Short mmCIF file of C-alpha atoms in Angstrom, two decimals:
data_model
loop_
_atom_site.label_atom_id
_atom_site.label_comp_id
_atom_site.label_asym_id
_atom_site.label_seq_id
_atom_site.Cartn_x
_atom_site.Cartn_y
_atom_site.Cartn_z
CA MET A 368 -25.74 -17.11 36.23
CA LYS A 369 -27.49 -18.69 33.27
CA GLN A 370 -29.03 -15.33 32.34
CA ILE A 371 -25.64 -13.61 32.59
CA THR A 372 -23.99 -16.30 30.47
CA SER A 373 -26.75 -16.12 27.88
CA GLY A 374 -26.36 -12.36 27.75
CA LEU A 375 -22.63 -12.65 27.21
CA VAL A 376 -23.11 -15.20 24.45
CA PHE A 377 -25.76 -13.07 22.77
CA GLY A 378 -23.56 -9.97 23.08
CA SER A 379 -20.60 -11.78 21.55
CA LEU A 380 -22.77 -13.08 18.74
CA PHE A 381 -24.11 -9.59 18.08
CA LEU A 382 -20.60 -8.11 17.94
CA ALA A 383 -19.45 -10.86 15.60
CA LEU A 384 -22.39 -10.29 13.29
CA ALA A 385 -21.77 -6.55 13.34
CA ALA A 386 -18.12 -7.06 12.50
CA ASN A 387 -19.01 -9.40 9.66
CA ALA A 388 -21.55 -6.92 8.31
CA GLN A 389 -19.00 -4.13 8.48
CA GLN A 390 -16.43 -6.23 6.63
CA ALA A 391 -18.95 -7.24 4.01
CA ALA A 392 -19.84 -3.59 3.45
CA TRP A 393 -16.38 -2.64 2.26
CA GLY A 394 -14.36 -5.82 2.08
CA GLN A 395 -13.20 -8.26 -0.54
CA CYS A 396 -15.80 -10.47 -2.22
CA GLY A 397 -13.85 -12.30 -4.91
CA GLY A 398 -10.63 -12.70 -6.83
CA GLN A 399 -7.99 -15.29 -7.54
CA GLY A 400 -7.22 -17.24 -4.37
CA TRP A 401 -10.09 -15.66 -2.43
CA THR A 402 -11.80 -18.06 -0.01
CA GLY A 403 -14.08 -15.68 1.89
CA ALA A 404 -17.63 -14.45 1.34
CA THR A 405 -18.66 -13.63 -2.21
CA THR A 406 -21.73 -11.55 -1.40
CA CYS A 407 -22.13 -8.07 0.06
CA VAL A 408 -24.60 -6.51 2.46
CA SER A 409 -27.68 -4.69 1.18
CA GLY A 410 -26.82 -1.54 -0.70
CA TYR A 411 -23.40 -2.79 -1.82
CA THR A 412 -22.40 -4.68 -4.96
CA CYS A 413 -19.50 -7.07 -5.49
CA THR A 414 -17.58 -5.16 -8.17
CA TYR A 415 -14.69 -6.49 -10.21
CA SER A 416 -11.48 -4.49 -9.84
CA SER A 417 -8.85 -6.96 -11.11
CA ASN A 418 -8.27 -10.70 -11.42
CA TRP A 419 -7.00 -10.61 -7.85
CA TYR A 420 -9.65 -8.49 -6.23
CA SER A 421 -13.36 -7.76 -6.29
CA GLN A 422 -14.65 -5.28 -3.71
CA CYS A 423 -18.01 -4.41 -2.13
CA LEU A 424 -18.85 -0.90 -3.30
CA PRO A 425 -21.96 1.19 -2.61
CA GLY A 426 -24.80 0.94 -5.11
CA THR A 427 -25.19 -1.26 -8.13
CA ALA A 428 -23.10 0.61 -10.69
CA ALA A 429 -19.59 -0.32 -11.65
CA PRO A 430 -16.85 1.63 -9.84
CA THR A 431 -15.78 4.91 -11.31
CA SER A 432 -13.51 4.34 -14.27
CA SER A 433 -9.96 5.47 -13.68
CA SER A 434 -10.15 7.39 -16.92
CA SER A 435 -12.77 9.64 -15.35
CA ILE A 436 -10.64 10.49 -12.33
CA PRO A 437 -9.15 13.94 -12.96
CA SER A 438 -5.39 13.73 -12.92
CA GLY A 439 -4.83 17.40 -12.21
CA PRO A 440 -1.70 19.22 -13.32
CA THR A 441 1.11 16.84 -14.15
CA ASN A 442 4.08 19.14 -14.60
CA THR A 443 4.28 20.76 -11.18
CA THR A 444 6.11 18.17 -9.09
CA SER A 445 7.83 19.95 -6.22
CA ALA A 446 10.41 18.74 -3.75
CA PRO A 447 9.13 16.34 -1.07
CA THR A 448 8.36 17.92 2.31
CA THR A 449 10.45 15.40 4.24
CA THR A 450 13.62 17.03 5.53
CA PRO A 451 16.66 15.64 3.68
CA THR A 452 19.20 13.79 5.81
CA SER A 453 22.84 13.12 5.02
CA GLY A 454 23.53 10.69 7.86
CA GLY A 455 23.15 6.95 7.76
CA THR A 456 24.17 4.39 5.21
CA GLU A 457 22.26 3.48 2.08
CA LEU A 458 21.61 -0.23 1.75
CA PRO A 459 22.92 -1.83 -1.44
CA ALA A 460 20.85 -2.95 -4.40
CA GLY A 461 19.77 -6.57 -4.05
CA THR A 462 19.09 -6.16 -0.32
CA LEU A 463 15.99 -7.84 1.10
CA VAL A 464 14.62 -6.49 4.39
CA THR A 465 11.56 -7.28 6.49
CA GLY A 466 11.67 -4.95 9.50
CA CYS A 467 12.87 -1.58 10.76
CA THR A 468 16.24 -1.12 12.42
CA VAL A 469 15.94 2.38 13.92
CA PRO A 470 14.51 2.21 17.45
CA GLY A 471 11.19 3.92 18.07
CA THR A 472 10.11 3.93 14.44
CA VAL A 473 7.44 2.18 12.44
CA ALA A 474 7.14 2.19 8.64
CA ILE A 475 3.48 1.84 7.69
CA THR A 476 3.23 0.61 4.11
CA PHE A 477 0.38 0.56 1.63
CA ASP A 478 0.27 -1.61 -1.51
CA ASP A 479 -1.62 -1.88 -4.80
CA GLY A 480 -2.56 1.77 -5.40
CA PRO A 481 -2.94 4.34 -6.61
CA TYR A 482 -6.70 4.09 -6.48
CA GLN A 483 -9.75 6.17 -5.66
CA TRP A 484 -9.24 5.91 -1.88
CA THR A 485 -5.54 6.83 -1.82
CA SER A 486 -5.89 10.61 -1.90
CA ALA A 487 -8.07 10.80 1.21
CA LEU A 488 -5.68 8.47 3.06
CA ILE A 489 -2.82 10.82 2.23
CA ASP A 490 -4.90 13.68 3.63
CA SER A 491 -5.31 11.78 6.91
CA LEU A 492 -1.58 11.10 7.14
CA ASN A 493 -0.69 14.71 6.32
CA ALA A 494 -3.14 16.10 8.86
CA ALA A 495 -1.43 14.03 11.55
CA GLY A 496 2.05 15.02 10.41
CA VAL A 497 3.19 11.43 9.85
CA LYS A 498 4.79 9.62 6.91
CA ALA A 499 4.12 6.33 5.15
CA THR A 500 5.37 4.40 2.15
CA PHE A 501 3.24 3.60 -0.90
CA PHE A 502 4.14 0.66 -3.12
CA MET A 503 2.43 1.47 -6.38
CA CYS A 504 1.49 -0.60 -9.44
CA GLY A 505 1.19 0.56 -13.00
CA LYS A 506 -2.08 -1.08 -13.83
CA LEU A 507 -3.97 -3.02 -11.19
CA TYR A 508 -7.01 -1.18 -9.87
CA GLY A 509 -6.61 1.50 -12.46
CA CYS A 510 -4.00 3.09 -14.69
CA ILE A 511 -1.27 4.96 -12.80
CA TYR A 512 -1.34 7.77 -15.36
CA ASP A 513 -5.00 8.43 -14.56
CA TYR A 514 -4.01 8.89 -10.93
CA ALA A 515 -0.91 10.99 -11.67
CA SER A 516 -2.03 13.77 -9.32
CA VAL A 517 -2.37 11.23 -6.48
CA VAL A 518 1.13 9.86 -7.11
CA GLN A 519 2.45 13.43 -7.05
CA LYS A 520 0.48 14.20 -3.91
CA ALA A 521 2.07 11.30 -2.05
CA TYR A 522 5.55 12.25 -3.24
CA ASN A 523 5.18 15.99 -2.62
CA SER A 524 3.81 15.30 0.86
CA GLY A 525 7.05 13.55 1.78
CA HIS A 526 5.71 10.02 1.76
CA GLN A 527 7.95 7.47 0.11
CA VAL A 528 6.80 6.26 -3.29
CA ALA A 529 8.12 2.85 -4.29
CA ALA A 530 7.57 0.17 -6.94
CA HIS A 531 5.20 -2.79 -6.75
CA THR A 532 5.58 -3.93 -10.39
CA TRP A 533 3.44 -3.00 -13.37
CA SER A 534 0.65 -5.58 -13.04
CA HIS A 535 1.28 -7.47 -9.77
CA PRO A 536 2.54 -10.89 -10.92
CA ASP A 537 4.46 -13.39 -8.80
CA LEU A 538 7.99 -12.52 -9.87
CA THR A 539 9.34 -15.95 -8.99
CA THR A 540 7.29 -17.39 -11.86
CA LEU A 541 8.73 -14.99 -14.46
CA SER A 542 11.89 -14.98 -16.53
CA ALA A 543 14.52 -12.35 -15.85
CA ALA A 544 13.39 -10.54 -19.00
CA ASP A 545 9.77 -10.44 -17.83
CA VAL A 546 10.76 -9.25 -14.34
CA THR A 547 12.75 -6.51 -16.02
CA THR A 548 9.74 -5.47 -18.10
CA GLN A 549 7.53 -5.35 -15.00
CA LEU A 550 9.88 -2.88 -13.33
CA THR A 551 11.07 -0.80 -16.27
CA ARG A 552 7.56 -0.17 -17.54
CA LEU A 553 6.64 1.17 -14.11
CA GLU A 554 9.87 3.16 -13.97
CA THR A 555 8.83 4.92 -17.16
CA ALA A 556 5.62 6.04 -15.49
CA PHE A 557 7.39 7.31 -12.39
CA LYS A 558 9.90 9.21 -14.51
CA LYS A 559 7.10 10.90 -16.44
CA ILE A 560 4.94 11.67 -13.40
CA LEU A 561 7.63 12.49 -10.80
CA GLY A 562 10.96 12.80 -12.57
CA VAL A 563 12.47 10.11 -10.34
CA LYS A 564 13.04 6.37 -10.28
CA PRO A 565 12.33 4.68 -6.92
CA LYS A 566 15.15 2.59 -5.49
CA TRP A 567 12.86 0.43 -3.35
CA MET A 568 10.31 -2.15 -4.46
CA ARG A 569 8.05 -4.72 -2.88
CA PRO A 570 7.60 -8.02 -4.72
CA PRO A 571 3.91 -8.96 -5.05
CA TYR A 572 2.85 -11.57 -2.49
CA GLY A 573 6.27 -11.09 -0.87
CA ALA A 574 7.52 -13.76 -3.27
CA THR A 575 11.26 -13.75 -3.90
CA ASN A 576 14.05 -16.20 -4.66
CA ALA A 577 17.74 -15.97 -5.48
CA ALA A 578 17.12 -15.48 -9.20
CA THR A 579 14.57 -12.72 -8.64
CA LEU A 580 16.81 -10.85 -6.19
CA SER A 581 19.70 -11.12 -8.63
CA THR A 582 17.59 -9.54 -11.36
CA LEU A 583 16.38 -6.81 -9.00
CA LYS A 584 19.97 -6.08 -8.00
CA GLY A 585 20.91 -5.67 -11.62
CA LEU A 586 18.05 -3.18 -12.04
CA GLY A 587 19.25 -1.22 -9.01
CA TYR A 588 16.42 -2.17 -6.64
CA LYS A 589 16.33 -2.92 -2.95
CA ALA A 590 13.45 -5.20 -1.90
CA VAL A 591 11.27 -5.24 1.20
CA THR A 592 8.51 -7.56 2.36
CA TRP A 593 6.96 -7.20 5.84
CA ASN A 594 7.03 -8.59 9.36
CA LEU A 595 3.35 -8.00 10.15
CA ASP A 596 0.43 -8.67 7.82
CA SER A 597 -2.72 -6.73 8.73
CA GLY A 598 -4.76 -9.30 6.80
CA ASP A 599 -6.87 -6.56 5.20
CA TRP A 600 -6.48 -8.25 1.82
CA ASN A 601 -7.81 -11.51 3.20
CA GLY A 602 -11.02 -10.22 4.73
CA ASN A 603 -9.87 -9.31 8.23
CA SER A 604 -12.32 -6.99 9.95
CA LEU A 605 -11.04 -3.73 11.36
CA ALA A 606 -11.13 -5.24 14.85
CA GLN A 607 -9.14 -8.28 13.73
CA SER A 608 -6.43 -6.11 12.17
CA GLN A 609 -6.34 -3.85 15.22
CA ALA A 610 -5.84 -6.85 17.49
CA LEU A 611 -2.68 -7.82 15.61
CA PHE A 612 -1.17 -4.41 16.35
CA ASN A 613 -2.45 -4.12 19.91
CA LYS A 614 -0.67 -7.28 21.03
CA LEU A 615 2.76 -6.02 19.94
CA GLY A 616 5.46 -4.95 22.37
CA SER A 617 6.68 -1.42 23.03
CA ASP A 618 9.13 -1.17 20.11
CA PRO A 619 8.28 -3.85 17.55
CA LYS A 620 10.25 -2.28 14.66
CA ILE A 621 7.55 -3.35 12.23
CA ILE A 622 7.03 -2.81 8.54
CA PRO A 623 3.36 -3.82 8.34
CA LEU A 624 1.44 -4.67 5.17
CA GLU A 625 -1.73 -2.75 4.32
CA HIS A 626 -3.51 -1.87 1.05
CA ASP A 627 -4.65 1.64 0.18
CA ALA A 628 -6.69 0.22 -2.70
CA LEU A 629 -9.15 -1.10 -0.10
CA GLN A 630 -11.74 1.38 1.12
CA GLY A 631 -11.79 0.02 4.67
CA THR A 632 -8.03 0.32 5.01
CA ALA A 633 -7.88 3.80 3.53
CA GLN A 634 -10.78 5.14 5.59
CA GLN A 635 -10.53 3.16 8.83
CA LEU A 636 -7.43 1.06 9.43
CA GLY A 637 -4.95 3.57 8.03
CA PRO A 638 -6.17 6.50 10.18
CA TRP A 639 -6.42 4.21 13.22
CA LEU A 640 -2.75 3.25 12.82
CA ILE A 641 -1.82 6.89 13.37
CA THR A 642 -3.51 6.77 16.78
CA TRP A 643 -1.99 3.36 17.54
CA ALA A 644 1.56 4.54 16.77
CA LYS A 645 1.18 7.64 18.90
CA SER A 646 -0.17 5.58 21.79
CA LYS A 647 3.00 3.46 21.61
CA ASN A 648 5.25 6.56 21.33
CA LEU A 649 6.39 5.32 17.94
CA LYS A 650 7.31 7.68 15.11
CA MET A 651 5.63 6.91 11.80
CA VAL A 652 8.31 7.39 9.16
CA THR A 653 9.11 6.32 5.62
CA LEU A 654 10.75 2.98 4.90
CA SER A 655 14.20 4.49 4.30
CA GLU A 656 13.99 6.47 7.52
CA CYS A 657 13.15 3.39 9.60
CA LEU A 658 16.23 1.71 8.12
CA GLY A 659 18.52 4.63 8.88
CA GLU A 660 19.14 5.52 5.25
CA PRO A 661 19.84 9.08 4.03
CA ILE A 662 16.83 10.67 2.37
CA PRO A 663 15.88 11.27 -0.33
CA SER A 664 19.09 9.97 -1.91
CA ALA A 665 18.45 6.40 -0.74
CA GLN A 666 14.83 6.56 -1.89
CA TYR A 667 15.12 7.80 -5.46
CA THR A 668 17.36 8.35 -8.43
CA VAL A 669 16.53 11.72 -9.95
CA THR A 670 15.93 11.42 -13.69
CA GLY A 671 14.83 14.97 -14.49
CA GLY A 672 11.74 17.04 -13.94
CA ALA A 673 8.20 15.71 -14.15
CA GLY A 674 6.83 15.60 -17.67
CA THR A 675 3.77 17.16 -19.19
CA LYS A 676 0.87 14.81 -19.77
CA ASP A 677 0.60 13.74 -23.39
CA SER A 678 -0.68 10.89 -25.53
CA THR A 679 1.95 8.50 -24.15
CA TRP A 680 0.46 8.64 -20.65
CA VAL A 681 -1.65 5.53 -21.16
CA CYS A 682 -1.61 1.98 -19.87
#
């Protein structure tokens, strides 16, 4: 019995070490509020991305500059591939929601992009024939204009594109004027890149109050937070995030929080969620679809066609 117990303890220790090594290989290693490890495994370097996030990336060089990411054609935005629906009721501006209402649906959401991992994640979602919602920033991990082709790819694939502010501040600490600037500056980018203004936004850190919601209502936005946090931003290993989903019931009506700006989420957790949803017989849909809203009319206000990239497409 002692040998068996020792073997179990050793096995558990080995698995824990392996999980920690995996997390250290692609996980967070610094940033404001970060309390986890600040070093990476051999072959990876803790690389600054923003004040809020430093990530373990392969090699010793700095991550590829967003200015070197080819943006592709920027004047060929086509209609989203999601089938339009006329049924349902659009929620009013100023609404704050946390979970889905349509039975059998799940709205997987990804924050903080676009970034270098986002495109491949979209490929995984498209290959599986499922939809997700991307809450995008203007300038966090890179400049949104440098990833214009990725923004268009998400939109044209029928995923929902929504706002996550220009630079990811806590909106409850800002004046109404500053909240307005955070949203309207991002709106300008969406109008240029897609020819639409999103109607949905997610406040950074999920932070809202009555004053913030009042300002958002005046700007025509509906707000959403989440009812399940994958913990990817806080150093959860893949196994730890998976466990949070695996313990849910048959129809949890969740709007979970993930981050496509994180390599591990884009390459591992995101694709795994496709398998998880199918195993639960849940349909992965956009945010508006899981709330029973008509699409795309409840998702966007059309402002004209996508623009042609010029000297104003800078952050």
